[in-house]
Tab-separated table of C-alpha atoms and ligand atoms in Angstrom:
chain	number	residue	atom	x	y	z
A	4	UNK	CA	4.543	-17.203	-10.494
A	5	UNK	CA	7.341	-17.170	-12.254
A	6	UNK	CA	10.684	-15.121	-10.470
A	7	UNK	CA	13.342	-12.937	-12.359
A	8	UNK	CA	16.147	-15.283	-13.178
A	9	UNK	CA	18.680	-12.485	-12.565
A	10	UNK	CA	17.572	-12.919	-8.661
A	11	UNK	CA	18.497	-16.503	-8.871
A	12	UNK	CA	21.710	-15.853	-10.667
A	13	UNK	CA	22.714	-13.462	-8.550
A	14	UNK	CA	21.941	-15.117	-5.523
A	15	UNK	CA	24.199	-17.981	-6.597
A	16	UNK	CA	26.691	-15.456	-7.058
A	17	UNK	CA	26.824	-14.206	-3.920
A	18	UNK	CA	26.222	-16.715	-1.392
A	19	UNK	CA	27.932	-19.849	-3.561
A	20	UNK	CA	25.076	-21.530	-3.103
A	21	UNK	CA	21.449	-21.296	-4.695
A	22	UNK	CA	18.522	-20.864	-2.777
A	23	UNK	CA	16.080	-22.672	-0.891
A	24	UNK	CA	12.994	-20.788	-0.981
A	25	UNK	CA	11.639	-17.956	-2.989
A	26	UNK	CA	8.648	-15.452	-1.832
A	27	UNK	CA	6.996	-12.549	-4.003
A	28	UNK	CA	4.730	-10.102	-3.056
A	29	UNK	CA	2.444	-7.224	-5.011
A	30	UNK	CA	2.107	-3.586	-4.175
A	31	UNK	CA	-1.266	-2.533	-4.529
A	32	UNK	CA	-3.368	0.380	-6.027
A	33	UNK	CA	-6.171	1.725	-4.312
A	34	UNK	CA	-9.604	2.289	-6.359
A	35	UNK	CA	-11.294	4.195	-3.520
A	36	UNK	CA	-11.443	4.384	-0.240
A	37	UNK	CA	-8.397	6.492	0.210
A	38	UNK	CA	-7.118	7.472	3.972
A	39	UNK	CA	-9.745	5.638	5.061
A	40	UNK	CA	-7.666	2.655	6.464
A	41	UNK	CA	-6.973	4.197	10.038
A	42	UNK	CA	-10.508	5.649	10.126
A	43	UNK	CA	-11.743	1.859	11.009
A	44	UNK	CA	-13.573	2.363	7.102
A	45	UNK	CA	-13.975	0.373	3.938
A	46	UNK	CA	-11.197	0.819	1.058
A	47	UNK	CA	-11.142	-1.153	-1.937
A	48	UNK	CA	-7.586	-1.903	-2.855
A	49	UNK	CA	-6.245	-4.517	-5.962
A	50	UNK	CA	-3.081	-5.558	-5.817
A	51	UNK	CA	-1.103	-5.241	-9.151
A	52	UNK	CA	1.683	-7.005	-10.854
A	53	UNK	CA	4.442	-5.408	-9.727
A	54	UNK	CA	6.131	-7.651	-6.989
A	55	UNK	CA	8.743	-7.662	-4.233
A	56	UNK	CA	11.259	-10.917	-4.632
A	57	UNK	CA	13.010	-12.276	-2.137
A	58	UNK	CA	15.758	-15.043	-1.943
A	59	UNK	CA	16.848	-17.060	0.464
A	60	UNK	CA	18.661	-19.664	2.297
A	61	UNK	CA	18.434	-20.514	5.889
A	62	UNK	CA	21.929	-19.899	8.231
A	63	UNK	CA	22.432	-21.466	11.468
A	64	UNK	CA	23.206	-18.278	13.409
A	65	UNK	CA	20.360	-15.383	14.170
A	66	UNK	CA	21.906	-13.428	11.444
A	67	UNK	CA	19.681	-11.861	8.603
A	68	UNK	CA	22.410	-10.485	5.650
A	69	UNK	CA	19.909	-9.005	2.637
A	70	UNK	CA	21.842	-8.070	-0.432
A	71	UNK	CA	19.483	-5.396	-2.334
A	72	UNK	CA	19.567	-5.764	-5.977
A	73	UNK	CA	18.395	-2.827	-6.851
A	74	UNK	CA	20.478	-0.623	-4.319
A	75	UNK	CA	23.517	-2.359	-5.011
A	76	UNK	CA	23.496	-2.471	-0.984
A	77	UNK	CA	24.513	-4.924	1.782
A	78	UNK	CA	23.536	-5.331	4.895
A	79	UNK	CA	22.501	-7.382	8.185
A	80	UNK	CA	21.213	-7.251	11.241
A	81	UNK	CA	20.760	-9.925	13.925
A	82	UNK	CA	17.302	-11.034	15.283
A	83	UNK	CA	17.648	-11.013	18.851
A	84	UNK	CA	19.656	-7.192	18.507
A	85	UNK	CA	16.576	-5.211	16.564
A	86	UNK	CA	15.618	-2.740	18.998
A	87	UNK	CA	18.918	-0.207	18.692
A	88	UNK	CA	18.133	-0.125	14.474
A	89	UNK	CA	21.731	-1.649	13.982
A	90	UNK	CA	23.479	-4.010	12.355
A	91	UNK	CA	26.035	-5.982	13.814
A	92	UNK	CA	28.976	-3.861	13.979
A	93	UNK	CA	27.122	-0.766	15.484
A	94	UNK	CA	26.572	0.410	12.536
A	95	UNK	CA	23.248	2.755	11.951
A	96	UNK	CA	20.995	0.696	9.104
A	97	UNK	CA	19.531	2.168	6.588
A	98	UNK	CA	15.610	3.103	6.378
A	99	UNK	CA	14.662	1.017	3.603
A	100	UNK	CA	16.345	-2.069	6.339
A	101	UNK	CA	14.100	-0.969	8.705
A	102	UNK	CA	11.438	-2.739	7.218
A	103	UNK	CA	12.093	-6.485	7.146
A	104	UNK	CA	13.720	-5.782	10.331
A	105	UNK	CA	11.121	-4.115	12.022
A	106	UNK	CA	9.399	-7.826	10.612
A	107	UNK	CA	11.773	-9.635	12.643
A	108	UNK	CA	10.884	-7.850	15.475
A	109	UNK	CA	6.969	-7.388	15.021
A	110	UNK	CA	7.198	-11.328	14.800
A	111	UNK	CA	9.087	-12.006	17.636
A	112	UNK	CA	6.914	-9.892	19.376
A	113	UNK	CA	4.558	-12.622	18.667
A	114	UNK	CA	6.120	-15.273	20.361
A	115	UNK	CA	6.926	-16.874	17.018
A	116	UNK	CA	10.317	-17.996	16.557
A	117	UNK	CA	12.730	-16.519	13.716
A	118	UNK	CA	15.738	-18.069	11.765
A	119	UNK	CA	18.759	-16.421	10.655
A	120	UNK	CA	18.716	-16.628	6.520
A	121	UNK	CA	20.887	-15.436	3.984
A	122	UNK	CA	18.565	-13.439	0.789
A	123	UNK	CA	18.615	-11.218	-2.012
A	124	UNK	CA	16.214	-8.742	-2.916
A	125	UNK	CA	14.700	-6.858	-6.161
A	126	UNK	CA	11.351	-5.268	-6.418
A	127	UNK	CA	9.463	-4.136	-9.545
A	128	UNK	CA	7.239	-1.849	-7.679
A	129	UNK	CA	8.478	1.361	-7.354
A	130	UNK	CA	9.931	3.396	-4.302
A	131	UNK	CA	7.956	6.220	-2.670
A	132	UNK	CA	5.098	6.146	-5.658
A	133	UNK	CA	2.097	5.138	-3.327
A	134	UNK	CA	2.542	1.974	-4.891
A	135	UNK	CA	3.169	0.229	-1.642
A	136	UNK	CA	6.766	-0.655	-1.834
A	137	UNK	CA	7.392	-0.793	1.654
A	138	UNK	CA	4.433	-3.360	2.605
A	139	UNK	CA	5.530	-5.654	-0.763
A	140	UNK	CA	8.683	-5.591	1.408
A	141	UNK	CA	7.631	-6.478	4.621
A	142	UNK	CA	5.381	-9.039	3.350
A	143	UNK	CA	8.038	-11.117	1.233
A	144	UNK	CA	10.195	-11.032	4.206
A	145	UNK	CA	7.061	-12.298	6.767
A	146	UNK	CA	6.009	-15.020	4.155
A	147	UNK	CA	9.580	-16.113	3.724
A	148	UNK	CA	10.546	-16.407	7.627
A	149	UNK	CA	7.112	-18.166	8.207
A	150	UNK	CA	7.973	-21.248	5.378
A	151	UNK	CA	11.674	-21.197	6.852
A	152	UNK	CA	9.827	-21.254	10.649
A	153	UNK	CA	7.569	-24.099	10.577
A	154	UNK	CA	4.826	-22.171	12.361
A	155	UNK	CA	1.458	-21.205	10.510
A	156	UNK	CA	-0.058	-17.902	10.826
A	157	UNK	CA	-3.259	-17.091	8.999
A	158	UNK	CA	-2.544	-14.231	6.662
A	159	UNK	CA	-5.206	-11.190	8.014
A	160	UNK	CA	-2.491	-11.834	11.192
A	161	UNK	CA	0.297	-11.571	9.516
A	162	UNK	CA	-0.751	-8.887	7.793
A	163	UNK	CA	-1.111	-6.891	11.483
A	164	UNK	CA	1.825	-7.984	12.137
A	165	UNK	CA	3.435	-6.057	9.434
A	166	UNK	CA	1.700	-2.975	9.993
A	167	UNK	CA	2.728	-3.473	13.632
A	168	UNK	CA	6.370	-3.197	12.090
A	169	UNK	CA	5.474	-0.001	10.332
A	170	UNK	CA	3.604	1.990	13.174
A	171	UNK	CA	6.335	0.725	16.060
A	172	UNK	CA	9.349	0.449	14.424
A	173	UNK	CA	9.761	2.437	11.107
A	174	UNK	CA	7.208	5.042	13.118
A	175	UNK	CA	4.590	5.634	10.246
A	176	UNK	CA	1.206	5.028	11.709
A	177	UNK	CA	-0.190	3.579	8.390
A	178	UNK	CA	-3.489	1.618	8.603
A	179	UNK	CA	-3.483	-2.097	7.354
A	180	UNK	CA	-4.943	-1.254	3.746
A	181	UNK	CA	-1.476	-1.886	1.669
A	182	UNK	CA	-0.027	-4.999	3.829
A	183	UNK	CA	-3.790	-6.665	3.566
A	184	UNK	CA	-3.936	-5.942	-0.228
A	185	UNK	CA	-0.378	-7.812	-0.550
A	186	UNK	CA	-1.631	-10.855	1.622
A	187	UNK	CA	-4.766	-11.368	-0.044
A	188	UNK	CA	-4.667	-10.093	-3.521
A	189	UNK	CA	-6.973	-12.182	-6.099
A	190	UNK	CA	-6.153	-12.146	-10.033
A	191	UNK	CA	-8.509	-10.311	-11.989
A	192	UNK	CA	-10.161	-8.345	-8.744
A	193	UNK	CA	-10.438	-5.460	-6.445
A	194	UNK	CA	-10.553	-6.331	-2.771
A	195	UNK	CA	-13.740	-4.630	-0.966
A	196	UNK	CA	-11.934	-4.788	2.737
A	197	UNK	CA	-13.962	-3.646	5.861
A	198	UNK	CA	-11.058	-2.199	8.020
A	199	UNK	CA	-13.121	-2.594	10.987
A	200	UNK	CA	-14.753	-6.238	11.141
A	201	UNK	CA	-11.598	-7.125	8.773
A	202	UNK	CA	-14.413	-8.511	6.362
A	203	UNK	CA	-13.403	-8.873	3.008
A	204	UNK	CA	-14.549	-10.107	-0.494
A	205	UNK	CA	-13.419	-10.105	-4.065
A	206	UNK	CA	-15.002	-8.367	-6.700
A	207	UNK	CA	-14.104	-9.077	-9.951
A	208	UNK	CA	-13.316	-6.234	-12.254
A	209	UNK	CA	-15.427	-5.812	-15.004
A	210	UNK	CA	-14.088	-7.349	-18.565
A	211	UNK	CA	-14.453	-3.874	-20.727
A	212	UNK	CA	-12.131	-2.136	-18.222
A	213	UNK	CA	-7.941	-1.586	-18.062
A	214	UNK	CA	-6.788	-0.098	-14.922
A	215	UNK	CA	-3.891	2.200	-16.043
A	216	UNK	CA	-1.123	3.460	-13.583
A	217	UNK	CA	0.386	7.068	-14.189
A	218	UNK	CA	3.690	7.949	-12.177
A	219	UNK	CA	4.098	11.647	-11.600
A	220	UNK	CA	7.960	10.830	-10.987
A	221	UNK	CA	7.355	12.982	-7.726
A	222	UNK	CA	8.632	11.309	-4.670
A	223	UNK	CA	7.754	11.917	-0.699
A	224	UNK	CA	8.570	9.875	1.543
A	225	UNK	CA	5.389	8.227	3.770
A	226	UNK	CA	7.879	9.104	6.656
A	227	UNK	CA	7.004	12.810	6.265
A	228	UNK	CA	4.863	13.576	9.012
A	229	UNK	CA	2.213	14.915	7.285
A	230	UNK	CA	0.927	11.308	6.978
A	231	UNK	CA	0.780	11.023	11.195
A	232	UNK	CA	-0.767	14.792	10.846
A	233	UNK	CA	-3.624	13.581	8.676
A	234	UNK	CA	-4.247	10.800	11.018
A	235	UNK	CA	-3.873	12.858	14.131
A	236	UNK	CA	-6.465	15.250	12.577
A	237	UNK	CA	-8.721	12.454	12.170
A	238	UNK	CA	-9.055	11.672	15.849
A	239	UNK	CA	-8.959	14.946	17.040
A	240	UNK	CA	-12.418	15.239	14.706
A	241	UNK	CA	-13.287	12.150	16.619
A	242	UNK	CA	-12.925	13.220	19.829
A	243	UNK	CA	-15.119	16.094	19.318
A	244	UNK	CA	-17.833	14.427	17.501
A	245	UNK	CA	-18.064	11.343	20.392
A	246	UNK	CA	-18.831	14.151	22.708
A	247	UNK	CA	-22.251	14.953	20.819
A	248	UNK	CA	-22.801	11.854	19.132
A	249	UNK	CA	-23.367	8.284	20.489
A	250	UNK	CA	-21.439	5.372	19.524
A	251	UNK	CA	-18.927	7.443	17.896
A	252	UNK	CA	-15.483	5.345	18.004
A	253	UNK	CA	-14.021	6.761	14.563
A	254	UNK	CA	-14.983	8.480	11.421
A	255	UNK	CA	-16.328	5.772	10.333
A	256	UNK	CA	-18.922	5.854	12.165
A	257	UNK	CA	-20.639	9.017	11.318
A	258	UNK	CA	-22.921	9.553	8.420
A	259	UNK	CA	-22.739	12.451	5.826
A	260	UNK	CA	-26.596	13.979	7.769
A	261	UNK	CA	-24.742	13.492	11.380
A	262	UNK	CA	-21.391	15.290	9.915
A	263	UNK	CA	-23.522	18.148	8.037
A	264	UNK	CA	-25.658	18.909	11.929
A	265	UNK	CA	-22.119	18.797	13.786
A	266	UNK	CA	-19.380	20.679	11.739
A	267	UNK	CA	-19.610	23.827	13.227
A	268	UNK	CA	-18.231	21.890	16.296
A	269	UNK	CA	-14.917	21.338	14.421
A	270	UNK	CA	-11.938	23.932	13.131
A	271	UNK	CA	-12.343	24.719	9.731
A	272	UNK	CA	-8.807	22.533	8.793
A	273	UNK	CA	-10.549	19.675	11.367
A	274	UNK	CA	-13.917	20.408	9.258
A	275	UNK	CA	-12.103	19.667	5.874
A	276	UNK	CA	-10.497	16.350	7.032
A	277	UNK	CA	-13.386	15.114	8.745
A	278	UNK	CA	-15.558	15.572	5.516
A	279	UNK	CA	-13.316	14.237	3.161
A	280	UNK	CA	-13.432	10.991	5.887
A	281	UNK	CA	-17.117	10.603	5.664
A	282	UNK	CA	-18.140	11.694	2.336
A	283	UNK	CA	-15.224	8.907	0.985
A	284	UNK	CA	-16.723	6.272	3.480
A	285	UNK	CA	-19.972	6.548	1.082
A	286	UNK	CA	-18.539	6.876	-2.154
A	287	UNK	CA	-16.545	3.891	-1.456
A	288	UNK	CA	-19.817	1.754	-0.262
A	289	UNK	CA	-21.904	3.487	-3.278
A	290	UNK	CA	-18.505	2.235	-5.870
A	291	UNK	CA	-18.292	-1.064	-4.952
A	292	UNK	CA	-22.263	-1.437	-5.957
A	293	UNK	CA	-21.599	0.061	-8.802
A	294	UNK	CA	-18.905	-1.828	-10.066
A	295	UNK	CA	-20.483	-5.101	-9.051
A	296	UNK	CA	-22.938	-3.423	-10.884
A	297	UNK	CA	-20.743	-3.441	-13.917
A	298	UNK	CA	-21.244	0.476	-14.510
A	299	UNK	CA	-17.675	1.656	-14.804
A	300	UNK	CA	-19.069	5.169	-15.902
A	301	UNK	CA	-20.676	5.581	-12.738
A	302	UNK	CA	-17.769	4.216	-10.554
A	303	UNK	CA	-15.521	6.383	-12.628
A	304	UNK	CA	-17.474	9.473	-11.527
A	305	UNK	CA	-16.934	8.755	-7.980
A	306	UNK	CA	-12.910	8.220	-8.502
A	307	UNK	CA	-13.131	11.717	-9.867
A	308	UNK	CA	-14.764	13.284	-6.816
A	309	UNK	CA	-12.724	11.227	-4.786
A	310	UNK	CA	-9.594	13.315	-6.361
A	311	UNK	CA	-11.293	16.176	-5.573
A	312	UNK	CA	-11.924	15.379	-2.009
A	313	UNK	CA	-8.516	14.418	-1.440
A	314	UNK	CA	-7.079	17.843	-3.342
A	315	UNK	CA	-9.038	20.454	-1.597
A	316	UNK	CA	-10.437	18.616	1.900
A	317	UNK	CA	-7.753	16.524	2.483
A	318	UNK	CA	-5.106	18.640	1.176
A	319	UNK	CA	-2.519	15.691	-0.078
A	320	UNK	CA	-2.275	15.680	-3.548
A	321	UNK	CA	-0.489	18.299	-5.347
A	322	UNK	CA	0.166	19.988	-8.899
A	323	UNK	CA	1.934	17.286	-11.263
A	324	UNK	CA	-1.049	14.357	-9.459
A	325	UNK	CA	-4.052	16.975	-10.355
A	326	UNK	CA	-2.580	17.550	-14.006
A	327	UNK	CA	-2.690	13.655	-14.433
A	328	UNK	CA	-6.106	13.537	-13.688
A	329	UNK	CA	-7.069	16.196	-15.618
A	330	UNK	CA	-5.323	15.629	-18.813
A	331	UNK	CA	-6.834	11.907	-18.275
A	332	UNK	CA	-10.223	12.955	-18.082
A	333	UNK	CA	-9.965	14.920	-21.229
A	334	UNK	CA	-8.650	11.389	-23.074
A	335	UNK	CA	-11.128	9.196	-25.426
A	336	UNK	CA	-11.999	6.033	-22.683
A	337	UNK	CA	-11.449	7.638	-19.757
A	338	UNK	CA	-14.210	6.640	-17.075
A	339	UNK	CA	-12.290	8.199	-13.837
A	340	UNK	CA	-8.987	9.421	-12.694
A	341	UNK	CA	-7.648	9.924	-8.717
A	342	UNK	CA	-4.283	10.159	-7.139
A	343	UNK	CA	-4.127	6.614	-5.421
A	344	UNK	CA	-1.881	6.217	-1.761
A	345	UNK	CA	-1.340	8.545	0.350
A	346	UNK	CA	-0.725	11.048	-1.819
A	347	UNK	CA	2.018	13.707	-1.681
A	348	UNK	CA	3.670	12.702	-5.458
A	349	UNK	CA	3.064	9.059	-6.511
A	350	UNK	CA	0.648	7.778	-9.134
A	351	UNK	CA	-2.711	7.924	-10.597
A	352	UNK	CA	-4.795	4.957	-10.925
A	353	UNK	CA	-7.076	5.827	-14.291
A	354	UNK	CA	-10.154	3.149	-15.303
A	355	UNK	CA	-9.743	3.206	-19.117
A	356	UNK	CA	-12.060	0.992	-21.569
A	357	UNK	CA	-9.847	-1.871	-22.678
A	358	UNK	CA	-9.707	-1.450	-26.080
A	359	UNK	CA	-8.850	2.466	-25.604
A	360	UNK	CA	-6.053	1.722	-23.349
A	361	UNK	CA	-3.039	1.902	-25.413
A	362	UNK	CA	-3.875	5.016	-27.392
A	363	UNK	CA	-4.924	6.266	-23.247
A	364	UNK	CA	-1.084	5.547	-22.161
A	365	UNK	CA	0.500	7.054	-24.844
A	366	UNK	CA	-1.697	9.739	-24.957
A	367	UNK	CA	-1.523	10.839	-21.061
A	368	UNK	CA	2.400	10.658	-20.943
A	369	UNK	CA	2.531	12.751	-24.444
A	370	UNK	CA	0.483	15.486	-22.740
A	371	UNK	CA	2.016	15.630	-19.084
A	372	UNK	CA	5.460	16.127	-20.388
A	373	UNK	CA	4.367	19.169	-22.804
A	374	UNK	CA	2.488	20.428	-19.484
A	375	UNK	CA	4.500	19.451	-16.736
A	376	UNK	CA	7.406	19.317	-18.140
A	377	UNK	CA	8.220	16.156	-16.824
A	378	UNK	CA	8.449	11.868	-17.835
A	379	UNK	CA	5.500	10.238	-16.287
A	380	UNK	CA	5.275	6.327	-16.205
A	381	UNK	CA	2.756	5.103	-17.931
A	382	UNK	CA	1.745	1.285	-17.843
A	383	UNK	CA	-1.683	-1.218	-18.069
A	384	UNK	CA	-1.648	-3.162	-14.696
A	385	UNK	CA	-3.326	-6.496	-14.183
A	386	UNK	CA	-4.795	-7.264	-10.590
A	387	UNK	CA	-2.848	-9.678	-9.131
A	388	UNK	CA	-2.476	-12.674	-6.436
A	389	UNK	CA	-1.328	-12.070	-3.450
A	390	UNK	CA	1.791	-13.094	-1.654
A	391	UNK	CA	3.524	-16.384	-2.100
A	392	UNK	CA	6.237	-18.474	-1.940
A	393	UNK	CA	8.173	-20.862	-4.566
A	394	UNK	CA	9.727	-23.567	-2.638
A	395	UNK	CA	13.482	-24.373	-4.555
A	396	UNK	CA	13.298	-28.188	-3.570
A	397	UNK	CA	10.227	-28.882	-5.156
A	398	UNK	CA	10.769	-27.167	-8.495
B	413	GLA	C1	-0.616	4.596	2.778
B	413	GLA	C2	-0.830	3.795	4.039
B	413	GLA	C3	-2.200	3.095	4.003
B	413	GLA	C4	-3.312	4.076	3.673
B	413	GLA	C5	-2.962	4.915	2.459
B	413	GLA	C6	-3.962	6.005	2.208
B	413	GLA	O1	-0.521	3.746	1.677
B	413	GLA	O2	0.173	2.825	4.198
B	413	GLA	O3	-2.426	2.447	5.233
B	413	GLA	O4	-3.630	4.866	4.783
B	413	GLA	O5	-1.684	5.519	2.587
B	413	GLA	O6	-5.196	5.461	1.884
């Protein structure tokens, strides 16, 4: 893995010194499977080159200072002061610190001991675009303090222990999809992740196929509590069901015959949530067959219905994300289009044939500035590896 040599220079810069240890890790994309994390279901994320870099030297004092690249920001906090949210003149810090600080603390909440480092940070994977910026975050920072730490956790843990950071100290109550996808990412495949057992395999994407990412260059932060409302919606649905059908613990665990015989138990907004839940629960075990399958026209029908699902049952996508999809499915080599995330603004994830991709790219950003009126990102993404570290001393 090779890091950006401005993070090195700049890190030598700053400090006066150059650092010890490097650590990277990917956002993700999500194939199918989507708000299905925190319904105890089965998602099927890849994680993508676009990375979170981190540099760092160890300090002798319980002080974290992160210069962010990209921000042109500075800040600290210190590791045994996390639960107030500031840094170490009293000073409020900023969301985006929350995150490797809420690390610190999620950690430590684990027994395992922290040191104070010195780092610098740029990420290629970009902010607020369901991309899963925040979890590439928290992950380079956990990977980092556990080579600096001496102690060895094995990654599904450390991956809880990052969403930990997310649902109790930045306050989103995300499921474990995105920081799992970062830990565990394989080159060349999707992840088919039971969120329940924590099961998990690879399955290589076919060779014919490009996985395209569209940016809608709308932004909403995960923060919004629409997010927590969805999720809150989701157990309310479960609540009810569990009271007329046994075994029930989440959404999960009711099939598409048992949801059909028991809707009229639920409010119609309930009703919509619920069957977006267990209708994408299927698609996502019927896609994964498929793909291993190698029919990417197949699995590209079921990314379309999962848009669907998610636009009018689930009610999180919204006008630029369903032009995307639709201008995409109009484009030579298309096999399926969704919104990919949580939804809100963010990207598409498109499954193009290879040799079709280029002409796809240039084609989809053409049309959704005539339509939307607006620049849309458009790039060919390779799955990636997961998180990692470069140790300095042994370059
Ligand atoms: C966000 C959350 C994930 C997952 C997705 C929706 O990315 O962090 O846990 O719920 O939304 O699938």
């Amino acid at each position: 893995m090779k890091p950006p040599t401005h993070l090195i220079t700049n890190f030598t810069k700053i400090y006066r010194r150059p650092p010890t240890l490097l650590s990277y890790a990917p956002g993700r994309v999500n194939l199918l499977g989507e708000h299905i994390d925190y319904n105890d279901g089965w998602v099927f994320p890849v994680a993508i080159d676009r990375f979170a870099w981190l540099a760092a030297c160890p300090t002798s004092s319980d002080v974290v200072t992160i210069h962010a690249l990209d921000l042109g920001e500075d800040i600290s906090f210190n590791i045994s002061q996390l639960d107030d949210k500031l840094d170490p003149q009293s000073r409020p810090l900023p969301k985006w610190a929350h995150y490797p600080a809420g690390v610190a603390w999620s950690l430590q909440q684990n027994d395992l001991k922290l040191k104070g480092f010195d780092a610098v940070l740029t990420s290629t994977v970009p902010v607020g675009a369901g991309l899963s910026s925040s979890a590439a975050i928290e992950v380079a920072f956990a990977v980092a303090w556990q080579a600096f730490s001496g102690w060895d956790v094995d990654r599904m843990s450390l991956a809880r222990m990052c969403q930990r950071a997310e649902n109790s100290y930045v306050g989103v109550n995300s499921g474990l999809m995105d920081q799992f996808a970062s830990l565990h990412g394989v080159a060349g495949s999707a992840l088919f992740f039971d969120c329940r057992t924590l099961e998990w395999e690879p399955v290589p994407l076919p060779q014919g196929i490009a996985l395209v990412i569209a940016d809608t260059n709308v932004r909403r932060s995960l923060g919004d509590s629409a997010y927590n409302e969805r999720r809150a919606a989701c157990e309310e649905a479960v609540h009810i069901l569990a009271m007329h059908l046994p075994n029930v613990a989440a959404l999960r665990d009711v099939s598409v015959q048992d949801f059909e015989n028991h809707r009229h138990l639920l409010s119609p907004v309930i009703q919509r949530r619920a069957e977006h839940v267990v209708r994408e629960c299927a698609r996502t075990l019927r896609g994964v067959e498929e793909l291993q399958a190698g029919d990417a026209s197949k699995f590209g029908a079921l990314m379309l219905e999962g848009h669907a699902s998610l636009r009018d049952l689930y009610e999180v996508s919204c006008p630029e994300l369903n032009a995307l999809v639709e201008i995409a499915t109009d484009l030579p080599g298309c096999y399926g289009a969704r919104l990919t995330g949580a939804g809100f603004g963010g990207c598409t994830v498109n499954l193009v044939d290879r040799s079709l991709a280029e002409p796809f790219a240039q084609g989809l950003s053409k049309a959704y500035k005539k339509r939307v009126g607006k620049e849309a990102a458009v790039w060919i993404c390779q799955a990636a590896e997961g998180a990692g570290v470069v140790d300095r001393d042994l370059q």
